[in-house]
Amino acid sequence: MGQFLTHLESPWDGSRHEARTLQTTHAGRPLVARYDLERIAREVERDSTYYNAGCLWSFRDLLPVQDDRNIVSFGELATPTLQLARLGEQLGLENLFLKDESRLPTGSFKSRGMSVAISRAKELGVTRVAVPTQGNAGGAMAAYAARAGMEAWVFLPSDTPEVNKLECELAGARVVEVDGLIGDCAALLREGQKLFSWFDLSTLREPYRLEGKKTMGLELAQHFGWRFPEVVLYPTGGGTGLIGIWKAWEELSGIGWLEDPRAPRLYACQSDGCAPIARAFERGERTAEPWQGAQTLASGLRVPSAIGDFLMVDALRASGGSALGVPEASITGWMRRVGELEGVAICPETAVCFEALVRLVAQGRIQRHEEIVIFNTGAAFKYVEALRAVPRAERPRFRPGDSVDWRALAAQFERSARL
Ligand SMILES: Cc1ncc(COP(=O)(O)O)c(C=O)c1O
């Protein structure tokens, strides 16, 4: 298994790099994994039961790990693609779906990237890892590192959601808070790295987290009968999710496994509290200027400057989609609305996609009949601070023996239903 990895490539300058040794970046830009797609087409059977096993590692022919014994996994089951029929009806959309990544180990899609990156790092002899994080990547890295028996260091902004800090500590990681943004965390990491030689698992500073994220696209295509839906909306920070989905389309096209070769239109969704990719896209630029004063409840999207900016912009353009930053104030309302209508607890990052969707439909850039998939990238329950800000009814409280005015109580809830 995993014998199809051939080399690493810099998408910035096209240079070719060795994949058998530990690699980071080239000239400050990401390296991506390349496979022998022709040989996969000849030797791997797409419809084997193996491919339909319904978990991330069933795709291991398209992943970099060479020896199965190095796989570090909690059983990353394929996530469901749920039709949002009630919300779709309200919005006048016939085919609205949510791919629910909150079911994954550690409650976010970050487990995909970390399962693959930690497995490959183990294979290449790494024993100590570190990451600067907005929260979920740290939680995932801490858990996979614990399972692999690696030492883990997590650097996070001090205003990261509390649950993220606690989950890292629960998994035995050394958690360092920084009064700053993710770039400040990365700077501190690099300072400590000189002494401790941690392997840096920062977004796109090693090639294999992206490979794990790619499995979101592979699963999506498999779910739709080996083709992609017309539209994908993705909450975008560092960009590996979005870039990974595009890489899945490119590789599946290259192998010839798609029943319908059309690419999905990708939309990168950001909050206007931190929207560097949306701004670069609107300006027609390929790289993004750092965003000043980044602030958003959608903590995973608070990435003022992304090393993979050009990969995102290239993918968005090639797909025929775009990027947009939507009002921060819309986040909590969408968390409530999706929860109330569909029972799904979406994270604040995903909430921005719903606001973006409504705007894109109003602009005529997404058609009402199209198949639309939004990714719920994380579990709302990890964001206690954001949940407290979600509009809700005043919660009544009684002592045993109190007399209750039931009609008044019902009226109170009725009013809150119109929040
Ligand atoms: C829940 C959630 N959604 C989306 C993102 C953004 O992901 P990416 O960095 O792949 O763009 C993050 C990143 O931290 C996240 O935690």
GROMACS .gro file of C-alpha atoms and ligand atoms in nm:
model
  435
    1MET     CA    1   0.000   0.000   0.000
    2GLY     CA    2   0.101   0.361  -0.048
    3GLN     CA    3   0.355   0.259  -0.308
    4PHE     CA    4   0.238   0.513  -0.563
    5LEU     CA    5   0.398   0.822  -0.409
    6THR     CA    6   0.672   0.933  -0.647
    7HIS     CA    7   0.803   1.271  -0.533
    8LEU     CA    8   0.724   1.611  -0.388
    9GLU     CA    9   0.677   1.916  -0.603
   10SER     CA   10   0.680   2.289  -0.548
   11PRO     CA   11   0.368   2.430  -0.719
   12TRP     CA   12   0.534   2.773  -0.702
   13ASP     CA   13   0.836   2.700  -0.925
   14GLY     CA   14   0.772   2.344  -1.045
   15SER     CA   15   1.089   2.204  -0.881
   16ARG     CA   16   1.099   1.836  -0.789
   17HIS     CA   17   1.197   1.707  -0.442
   18GLU     CA   18   1.272   1.380  -0.270
   19ALA     CA   19   0.974   1.224  -0.088
   20ARG     CA   20   1.166   0.952   0.095
   21THR     CA   21   1.318   1.194   0.344
   22LEU     CA   22   1.163   1.445   0.581
   23GLN     CA   23   1.082   1.767   0.397
   24THR     CA   24   0.939   2.102   0.493
   25THR     CA   25   0.915   2.387   0.240
   26HIS     CA   26   1.115   2.498  -0.063
   27ALA     CA   27   1.211   2.867  -0.090
   28GLY     CA   28   0.949   2.940   0.176
   29ARG     CA   29   0.666   2.786  -0.029
   30PRO     CA   30   0.474   2.459   0.023
   31LEU     CA   31   0.566   2.124  -0.128
   32VAL     CA   32   0.291   1.887  -0.239
   33ALA     CA   33   0.290   1.509  -0.283
   34ARG     CA   34   0.275   1.360  -0.634
   35TYR     CA   35   0.174   1.005  -0.724
   36ASP     CA   36   0.206   0.782  -1.028
   37LEU     CA   37  -0.154   0.829  -1.139
   38GLU     CA   38  -0.115   0.614  -1.451
   39ARG     CA   39   0.001   0.320  -1.246
   40ILE     CA   40  -0.288   0.370  -1.000
   41ALA     CA   41  -0.526   0.365  -1.298
   42ARG     CA   42  -0.375   0.034  -1.412
   43GLU     CA   43  -0.332  -0.141  -1.080
   44VAL     CA   44  -0.605  -0.019  -0.843
   45GLU     CA   45  -0.969  -0.109  -0.875
   46ARG     CA   46  -1.191   0.184  -0.783
   47ASP     CA   47  -1.498  -0.023  -0.700
   48SER     CA   48  -1.333  -0.286  -0.483
   49THR     CA   49  -1.489  -0.346  -0.143
   50TYR     CA   50  -1.166  -0.214  -0.003
   51TYR     CA   51  -1.238   0.130  -0.148
   52ASN     CA   52  -1.588   0.120  -0.016
   53ALA     CA   53  -1.485   0.042   0.340
   54GLY     CA   54  -1.600   0.389   0.443
   55CYS     CA   55  -1.298   0.530   0.618
   56LEU     CA   56  -1.010   0.764   0.546
   57TRP     CA   57  -0.747   0.492   0.529
   58SER     CA   58  -0.936   0.296   0.266
   59PHE     CA   59  -0.788   0.557   0.032
   60ARG     CA   60  -0.434   0.462   0.123
   61ASP     CA   61  -0.327   0.401  -0.235
   62LEU     CA   62  -0.370   0.776  -0.278
   63LEU     CA   63  -0.188   0.857   0.046
   64PRO     CA   64   0.185   0.880   0.123
   65VAL     CA   65   0.234   0.623   0.401
   66GLN     CA   66   0.445   0.334   0.270
   67ASP     CA   67   0.399   0.079   0.546
   68ASP     CA   68   0.058   0.019   0.708
   69ARG     CA   69   0.227  -0.044   1.042
   70ASN     CA   70   0.301   0.327   1.063
   71ILE     CA   71  -0.062   0.432   1.038
   72VAL     CA   72  -0.177   0.628   1.342
   73SER     CA   73  -0.554   0.622   1.350
   74PHE     CA   74  -0.860   0.638   1.572
   75GLY     CA   75  -1.082   0.492   1.298
   76GLU     CA   76  -1.161   0.800   1.086
   77LEU     CA   77  -1.497   0.695   0.945
   78ALA     CA   78  -1.635   0.856   0.629
   79THR     CA   79  -1.849   1.151   0.733
   80PRO     CA   80  -2.214   1.171   0.627
   81THR     CA   81  -2.340   1.408   0.358
   82LEU     CA   82  -2.673   1.521   0.499
   83GLN     CA   83  -2.942   1.680   0.288
   84LEU     CA   84  -3.070   2.001   0.451
   85ALA     CA   85  -3.426   1.972   0.327
   86ARG     CA   86  -3.600   2.209   0.569
   87LEU     CA   87  -3.344   2.486   0.542
   88GLY     CA   88  -3.318   2.428   0.168
   89GLU     CA   89  -3.692   2.478   0.136
   90GLN     CA   90  -3.679   2.803   0.333
   91LEU     CA   91  -3.396   2.931   0.113
   92GLY     CA   92  -3.553   2.804  -0.208
   93LEU     CA   93  -3.266   2.562  -0.276
   94GLU     CA   94  -3.346   2.217  -0.405
   95ASN     CA   95  -3.023   2.034  -0.335
   96LEU     CA   96  -2.852   2.168  -0.027
   97PHE     CA   97  -2.617   1.933   0.159
   98LEU     CA   98  -2.389   1.946   0.462
   99LYS     CA   99  -2.086   1.720   0.488
  100ASP     CA  100  -2.057   1.679   0.862
  101GLU     CA  101  -1.693   1.665   0.962
  102SER     CA  102  -1.776   1.724   1.326
  103ARG     CA  103  -1.811   1.345   1.367
  104LEU     CA  104  -1.440   1.288   1.324
  105PRO     CA  105  -1.198   1.211   1.610
  106THR     CA  106  -1.130   1.528   1.814
  107GLY     CA  107  -1.442   1.682   1.661
  108SER     CA  108  -1.306   1.846   1.349
  109PHE     CA  109  -1.174   1.785   0.998
  110LYS     CA  110  -0.825   1.857   1.134
  111SER     CA  111  -0.801   1.491   1.236
  112ARG     CA  112  -0.778   1.394   0.868
  113GLY     CA  113  -0.464   1.599   0.815
  114MET     CA  114  -0.309   1.498   1.144
  115SER     CA  115  -0.375   1.128   1.101
  116VAL     CA  116  -0.183   1.131   0.773
  117ALA     CA  117   0.088   1.380   0.877
  118ILE     CA  118   0.164   1.208   1.209
  119SER     CA  119   0.167   0.866   1.040
  120ARG     CA  120   0.410   0.983   0.774
  121ALA     CA  121   0.622   1.170   1.031
  122LYS     CA  122   0.642   0.849   1.235
  123GLU     CA  123   0.744   0.660   0.925
  124LEU     CA  124   1.023   0.912   0.866
  125GLY     CA  125   1.153   0.889   1.223
  126VAL     CA  126   1.002   1.196   1.393
  127THR     CA  127   0.962   1.177   1.771
  128ARG     CA  128   0.876   1.540   1.864
  129VAL     CA  129   0.620   1.761   1.696
  130ALA     CA  130   0.498   2.118   1.738
  131VAL     CA  131   0.229   2.335   1.585
  132PRO     CA  132   0.101   2.692   1.601
  133THR     CA  133  -0.278   2.669   1.594
  134GLN     CA  134  -0.613   2.841   1.619
  135GLY     CA  135  -0.723   2.544   1.829
  136ASN     CA  136  -0.860   2.246   1.639
  137ALA     CA  137  -0.535   2.154   1.464
  138GLY     CA  138  -0.362   2.160   1.802
  139GLY     CA  139  -0.626   1.934   1.954
  140ALA     CA  140  -0.594   1.689   1.668
  141MET     CA  141  -0.214   1.693   1.668
  142ALA     CA  142  -0.201   1.638   2.044
  143ALA     CA  143  -0.426   1.332   2.021
  144TYR     CA  144  -0.247   1.168   1.726
  145ALA     CA  145   0.094   1.247   1.874
  146ALA     CA  146  -0.011   1.084   2.202
  147ARG     CA  147  -0.122   0.774   2.014
  148ALA     CA  148   0.208   0.768   1.824
  149GLY     CA  149   0.407   0.817   2.145
  150MET     CA  150   0.549   1.151   2.030
  151GLU     CA  151   0.617   1.459   2.238
  152ALA     CA  152   0.382   1.741   2.136
  153TRP     CA  153   0.408   2.118   2.178
  154VAL     CA  154   0.112   2.342   2.095
  155PHE     CA  155   0.139   2.721   2.060
  156LEU     CA  156  -0.194   2.901   2.054
  157PRO     CA  157  -0.333   3.254   2.090
  158SER     CA  158  -0.447   3.308   2.450
  159ASP     CA  159  -0.802   3.386   2.333
  160THR     CA  160  -0.838   3.046   2.159
  161PRO     CA  161  -1.157   2.863   2.267
  162GLU     CA  162  -1.101   2.712   2.612
  163VAL     CA  163  -1.203   2.361   2.507
  164ASN     CA  164  -0.919   2.355   2.253
  165LYS     CA  165  -0.664   2.428   2.523
  166LEU     CA  166  -0.808   2.167   2.756
  167GLU     CA  167  -0.825   1.895   2.490
  168CYS     CA  168  -0.456   1.947   2.408
  169GLU     CA  169  -0.362   1.920   2.775
  170LEU     CA  170  -0.579   1.613   2.819
  171ALA     CA  171  -0.372   1.446   2.547
  172GLY     CA  172  -0.054   1.536   2.731
  173ALA     CA  173   0.064   1.816   2.501
  174ARG     CA  174   0.271   2.104   2.634
  175VAL     CA  175   0.044   2.402   2.570
  176VAL     CA  176   0.193   2.751   2.541
  177GLU     CA  177  -0.039   3.052   2.523
  178VAL     CA  178   0.068   3.361   2.330
  179ASP     CA  179  -0.090   3.705   2.363
  180GLY     CA  180  -0.101   3.753   1.989
  181LEU     CA  181  -0.210   3.590   1.664
  182ILE     CA  182  -0.112   3.262   1.499
  183GLY     CA  183   0.191   3.426   1.331
  184ASP     CA  184   0.323   3.524   1.675
  185CYS     CA  185   0.273   3.162   1.786
  186ALA     CA  186   0.471   3.042   1.483
  187ALA     CA  187   0.754   3.284   1.563
  188LEU     CA  188   0.780   3.150   1.919
  189LEU     CA  189   0.771   2.792   1.791
  190ARG     CA  190   1.062   2.861   1.558
  191GLU     CA  191   1.265   3.005   1.844
  192GLY     CA  192   1.215   2.693   2.059
  193GLN     CA  193   1.272   2.469   1.760
  194LYS     CA  194   1.637   2.573   1.747
  195LEU     CA  195   1.690   2.403   2.081
  196PHE     CA  196   1.441   2.115   2.073
  197SER     CA  197   1.435   2.027   1.700
  198TRP     CA  198   1.059   1.970   1.692
  199PHE     CA  199   0.916   1.875   1.357
  200ASP     CA  200   0.696   2.171   1.261
  201LEU     CA  201   0.345   2.062   1.156
  202SER     CA  202   0.228   2.416   1.068
  203THR     CA  203  -0.025   2.440   0.787
  204LEU     CA  204   0.146   2.363   0.454
  205ARG     CA  205   0.496   2.377   0.605
  206GLU     CA  206   0.512   2.001   0.564
  207PRO     CA  207   0.346   1.821   0.271
  208TYR     CA  208   0.124   1.558   0.432
  209ARG     CA  209  -0.152   1.728   0.631
  210LEU     CA  210  -0.279   1.835   0.290
  211GLU     CA  211  -0.297   1.470   0.184
  212GLY     CA  212  -0.526   1.393   0.475
  213LYS     CA  213  -0.750   1.687   0.391
  214LYS     CA  214  -0.764   1.564   0.033
  215THR     CA  215  -0.969   1.268   0.154
  216MET     CA  216  -1.264   1.506   0.206
  217GLY     CA  217  -1.275   1.550  -0.170
  218LEU     CA  218  -1.224   1.178  -0.238
  219GLU     CA  219  -1.512   1.090  -0.006
  220LEU     CA  220  -1.731   1.359  -0.154
  221ALA     CA  221  -1.681   1.228  -0.506
  222GLN     CA  222  -1.742   0.873  -0.389
  223HIS     CA  223  -2.064   0.978  -0.215
  224PHE     CA  224  -2.199   1.137  -0.535
  225GLY     CA  225  -2.122   0.825  -0.742
  226TRP     CA  226  -1.767   0.927  -0.844
  227ARG     CA  227  -1.847   1.278  -0.953
  228PHE     CA  228  -1.842   1.612  -0.774
  229PRO     CA  229  -2.139   1.830  -0.681
  230GLU     CA  230  -2.163   2.157  -0.873
  231VAL     CA  231  -2.086   2.385  -0.580
  232VAL     CA  232  -1.871   2.351  -0.267
  233LEU     CA  233  -1.856   2.619   0.002
  234TYR     CA  234  -1.567   2.591   0.242
  235PRO     CA  235  -1.475   2.800   0.549
  236THR     CA  236  -1.122   2.908   0.469
  237GLY     CA  237  -0.834   3.000   0.697
  238GLY     CA  238  -0.495   2.851   0.615
  239GLY     CA  239  -0.652   2.685   0.313
  240THR     CA  240  -0.558   2.318   0.332
  241GLY     CA  241  -0.922   2.208   0.327
  242LEU     CA  242  -0.998   2.397   0.011
  243ILE     CA  243  -0.670   2.310  -0.161
  244GLY     CA  244  -0.713   1.946  -0.058
  245ILE     CA  245  -1.056   1.919  -0.218
  246TRP     CA  246  -0.919   2.065  -0.540
  247LYS     CA  247  -0.625   1.822  -0.532
  248ALA     CA  248  -0.873   1.536  -0.494
  249TRP     CA  249  -1.052   1.648  -0.809
  250GLU     CA  250  -0.722   1.683  -1.000
  251GLU     CA  251  -0.600   1.338  -0.898
  252LEU     CA  252  -0.931   1.160  -0.957
  253SER     CA  253  -0.946   1.323  -1.301
  254GLY     CA  254  -0.588   1.220  -1.368
  255ILE     CA  255  -0.655   0.859  -1.272
  256GLY     CA  256  -0.975   0.856  -1.475
  257TRP     CA  257  -1.203   0.747  -1.190
  258LEU     CA  258  -1.465   1.019  -1.237
  259GLU     CA  259  -1.791   0.930  -1.411
  260ASP     CA  260  -1.841   1.299  -1.484
  261PRO     CA  261  -1.518   1.498  -1.523
  262ARG     CA  262  -1.666   1.838  -1.434
  263ALA     CA  263  -1.497   2.020  -1.147
  264PRO     CA  264  -1.692   2.163  -0.855
  265ARG     CA  265  -1.701   2.544  -0.830
  266LEU     CA  266  -1.520   2.622  -0.507
  267TYR     CA  267  -1.611   2.916  -0.286
  268ALA     CA  268  -1.375   3.020  -0.007
  269CYS     CA  269  -1.581   3.170   0.274
  270GLN     CA  270  -1.433   3.406   0.531
  271SER     CA  271  -1.556   3.651   0.795
  272ASP     CA  272  -1.506   4.020   0.724
  273GLY     CA  273  -1.313   4.019   1.053
  274CYS     CA  274  -1.032   3.841   0.866
  275ALA     CA  275  -1.073   3.799   0.491
  276PRO     CA  276  -0.730   3.819   0.322
  277ILE     CA  277  -0.812   3.562   0.053
  278ALA     CA  278  -1.141   3.729  -0.039
  279ARG     CA  279  -0.960   4.062  -0.068
  280ALA     CA  280  -0.680   3.919  -0.282
  281PHE     CA  281  -0.933   3.746  -0.505
  282GLU     CA  282  -1.135   4.063  -0.555
  283ARG     CA  283  -0.820   4.259  -0.638
  284GLY     CA  284  -0.716   3.998  -0.892
  285GLU     CA  285  -0.398   3.918  -0.697
  286ARG     CA  286  -0.240   3.576  -0.659
  287THR     CA  287  -0.087   3.627  -0.316
  288ALA     CA  288  -0.262   3.793  -0.023
  289GLU     CA  289  -0.148   4.092   0.176
  290PRO     CA  290  -0.156   4.019   0.554
  291TRP     CA  291  -0.487   4.121   0.719
  292GLN     CA  292  -0.446   4.379   0.994
  293GLY     CA  293  -0.640   4.353   1.322
  294ALA     CA  294  -0.782   4.007   1.253
  295GLN     CA  295  -1.074   3.931   1.485
  296THR     CA  296  -1.354   3.677   1.449
  297LEU     CA  297  -1.560   3.437   1.656
  298ALA     CA  298  -1.481   3.182   1.385
  299SER     CA  299  -1.141   3.122   1.543
  300GLY     CA  300  -1.027   2.877   1.275
  301LEU     CA  301  -1.057   3.153   1.015
  302ARG     CA  302  -0.835   3.398   1.200
  303VAL     CA  303  -0.537   3.348   0.972
  304PRO     CA  304  -0.411   3.693   0.864
  305SER     CA  305  -0.145   3.553   0.634
  306ALA     CA  306  -0.143   3.210   0.466
  307ILE     CA  307   0.161   3.045   0.308
  308GLY     CA  308  -0.070   2.866   0.064
  309ASP     CA  309  -0.252   3.181  -0.051
  310PHE     CA  310  -0.154   3.135  -0.418
  311LEU     CA  311  -0.270   2.772  -0.413
  312MET     CA  312  -0.613   2.881  -0.290
  313VAL     CA  313  -0.644   3.161  -0.543
  314ASP     CA  314  -0.531   2.931  -0.827
  315ALA     CA  315  -0.785   2.664  -0.726
  316LEU     CA  316  -1.070   2.913  -0.692
  317ARG     CA  317  -0.998   3.061  -1.036
  318ALA     CA  318  -0.951   2.727  -1.208
  319SER     CA  319  -1.276   2.598  -1.058
  320GLY     CA  320  -1.480   2.900  -1.166
  321GLY     CA  321  -1.569   2.990  -0.807
  322SER     CA  322  -1.463   3.283  -0.591
  323ALA     CA  323  -1.391   3.403  -0.238
  324LEU     CA  324  -1.595   3.626  -0.015
  325GLY     CA  325  -1.584   3.777   0.331
  326VAL     CA  326  -1.925   3.805   0.500
  327PRO     CA  327  -2.034   4.013   0.800
  328GLU     CA  328  -1.905   3.878   1.129
  329ALA     CA  329  -2.238   3.968   1.288
  330SER     CA  330  -2.416   3.700   1.083
  331ILE     CA  331  -2.233   3.406   1.248
  332THR     CA  332  -2.434   3.332   1.560
  333GLY     CA  333  -2.768   3.377   1.382
  334TRP     CA  334  -2.676   3.105   1.132
  335MET     CA  335  -2.560   2.871   1.408
  336ARG     CA  336  -2.903   2.902   1.564
  337ARG     CA  337  -3.096   2.880   1.237
  338VAL     CA  338  -2.923   2.564   1.116
  339GLY     CA  339  -2.953   2.408   1.461
  340GLU     CA  340  -3.319   2.495   1.489
  341LEU     CA  341  -3.419   2.378   1.143
  342GLU     CA  342  -3.192   2.080   1.095
  343GLY     CA  343  -3.069   1.981   1.440
  344VAL     CA  344  -2.708   2.007   1.327
  345ALA     CA  345  -2.468   2.194   1.555
  346ILE     CA  346  -2.247   2.385   1.314
  347CYS     CA  347  -1.924   2.555   1.414
  348PRO     CA  348  -1.887   2.933   1.374
  349GLU     CA  349  -1.653   2.880   1.076
  350THR     CA  350  -1.925   2.694   0.887
  351ALA     CA  351  -2.181   2.960   0.973
  352VAL     CA  352  -2.000   3.203   0.741
  353CYS     CA  353  -2.065   2.964   0.451
  354PHE     CA  354  -2.441   2.992   0.495
  355GLU     CA  355  -2.426   3.372   0.483
  356ALA     CA  356  -2.201   3.347   0.177
  357LEU     CA  357  -2.444   3.106   0.014
  358VAL     CA  358  -2.741   3.339   0.052
  359ARG     CA  359  -2.539   3.625  -0.098
  360LEU     CA  360  -2.411   3.418  -0.391
  361VAL     CA  361  -2.763   3.300  -0.471
  362ALA     CA  362  -2.894   3.658  -0.456
  363GLN     CA  363  -2.615   3.764  -0.696
  364GLY     CA  364  -2.713   3.486  -0.936
  365ARG     CA  365  -2.373   3.318  -0.906
  366ILE     CA  366  -2.524   3.002  -0.760
  367GLN     CA  367  -2.842   2.867  -0.917
  368ARG     CA  368  -3.129   2.740  -0.704
  369HIS     CA  369  -3.136   2.394  -0.861
  370GLU     CA  370  -2.762   2.328  -0.826
  371GLU     CA  371  -2.614   2.066  -0.596
  372ILE     CA  372  -2.452   2.262  -0.315
  373VAL     CA  373  -2.232   2.114  -0.042
  374ILE     CA  374  -2.123   2.306   0.266
  375PHE     CA  375  -1.863   2.154   0.498
  376ASN     CA  376  -1.933   2.156   0.871
  377THR     CA  377  -1.567   2.152   0.961
  378GLY     CA  378  -1.599   2.122   1.337
  379ALA     CA  379  -1.824   2.044   1.631
  380ALA     CA  380  -2.007   2.345   1.775
  381PHE     CA  381  -1.962   2.197   2.121
  382LYS     CA  382  -1.596   2.288   2.119
  383TYR     CA  383  -1.689   2.659   2.111
  384VAL     CA  384  -1.850   2.726   2.446
  385GLU     CA  385  -1.778   3.100   2.414
  386ALA     CA  386  -1.950   3.122   2.075
  387LEU     CA  387  -2.242   2.907   2.188
  388ARG     CA  388  -2.307   3.152   2.470
  389ALA     CA  389  -2.337   3.428   2.209
  390VAL     CA  390  -2.596   3.242   2.001
  391PRO     CA  391  -2.942   3.404   2.028
  392ARG     CA  392  -3.172   3.197   2.248
  393ALA     CA  393  -3.468   3.225   2.481
  394GLU     CA  394  -3.430   3.328   2.839
  395ARG     CA  395  -3.410   3.003   3.029
  396PRO     CA  396  -3.678   2.969   3.300
  397ARG     CA  397  -3.575   2.825   3.633
  398PHE     CA  398  -3.794   2.698   3.916
  399ARG     CA  399  -3.756   2.560   4.261
  400PRO     CA  400  -3.946   2.243   4.356
  401GLY     CA  401  -4.296   2.343   4.470
  402ASP     CA  402  -4.308   2.673   4.271
  403SER     CA  403  -4.637   2.738   4.096
  404VAL     CA  404  -4.586   2.766   3.721
  405ASP     CA  405  -4.786   2.989   3.486
  406TRP     CA  406  -4.771   2.745   3.194
  407ARG     CA  407  -4.940   2.973   2.941
  408ALA     CA  408  -4.698   3.257   3.015
  409LEU     CA  409  -4.411   3.014   2.991
  410ALA     CA  410  -4.527   2.883   2.653
  411ALA     CA  411  -4.574   3.242   2.529
  412GLN     CA  412  -4.222   3.327   2.638
  413PHE     CA  413  -4.079   3.038   2.430
  414GLU     CA  414  -4.308   3.132   2.142
  415ARG     CA  415  -4.160   3.482   2.134
  416SER     CA  416  -3.808   3.345   2.138
  417ALA     CA  417  -3.887   3.119   1.843
  418ARG     CA  418  -3.904   3.439   1.640
  419LEU     CA  419  -3.552   3.546   1.739
  420LIG     C1  420  -1.343   2.437   1.238
  420LIG     C2  421  -1.249   2.494   1.137
  420LIG     N1  422  -1.296   2.524   1.016
  420LIG     C3  423  -1.217   2.576   0.920
  420LIG     C4  424  -1.082   2.601   0.944
  420LIG     C5  425  -0.998   2.656   0.834
  420LIG     O1  426  -0.932   2.552   0.774
  420LIG     P1  427  -0.812   2.568   0.670
  420LIG     O2  428  -0.695   2.610   0.753
  420LIG     O3  429  -0.796   2.433   0.610
  420LIG     O4  430  -0.851   2.672   0.572
  420LIG     C6  431  -1.027   2.569   1.068
  420LIG     C7  432  -0.886   2.592   1.098
  420LIG     O5  433  -0.842   2.603   1.208
  420LIG     C8  434  -1.113   2.514   1.168
  420LIG     O6  435  -1.067   2.480   1.289
   0.00000   0.00000   0.00000
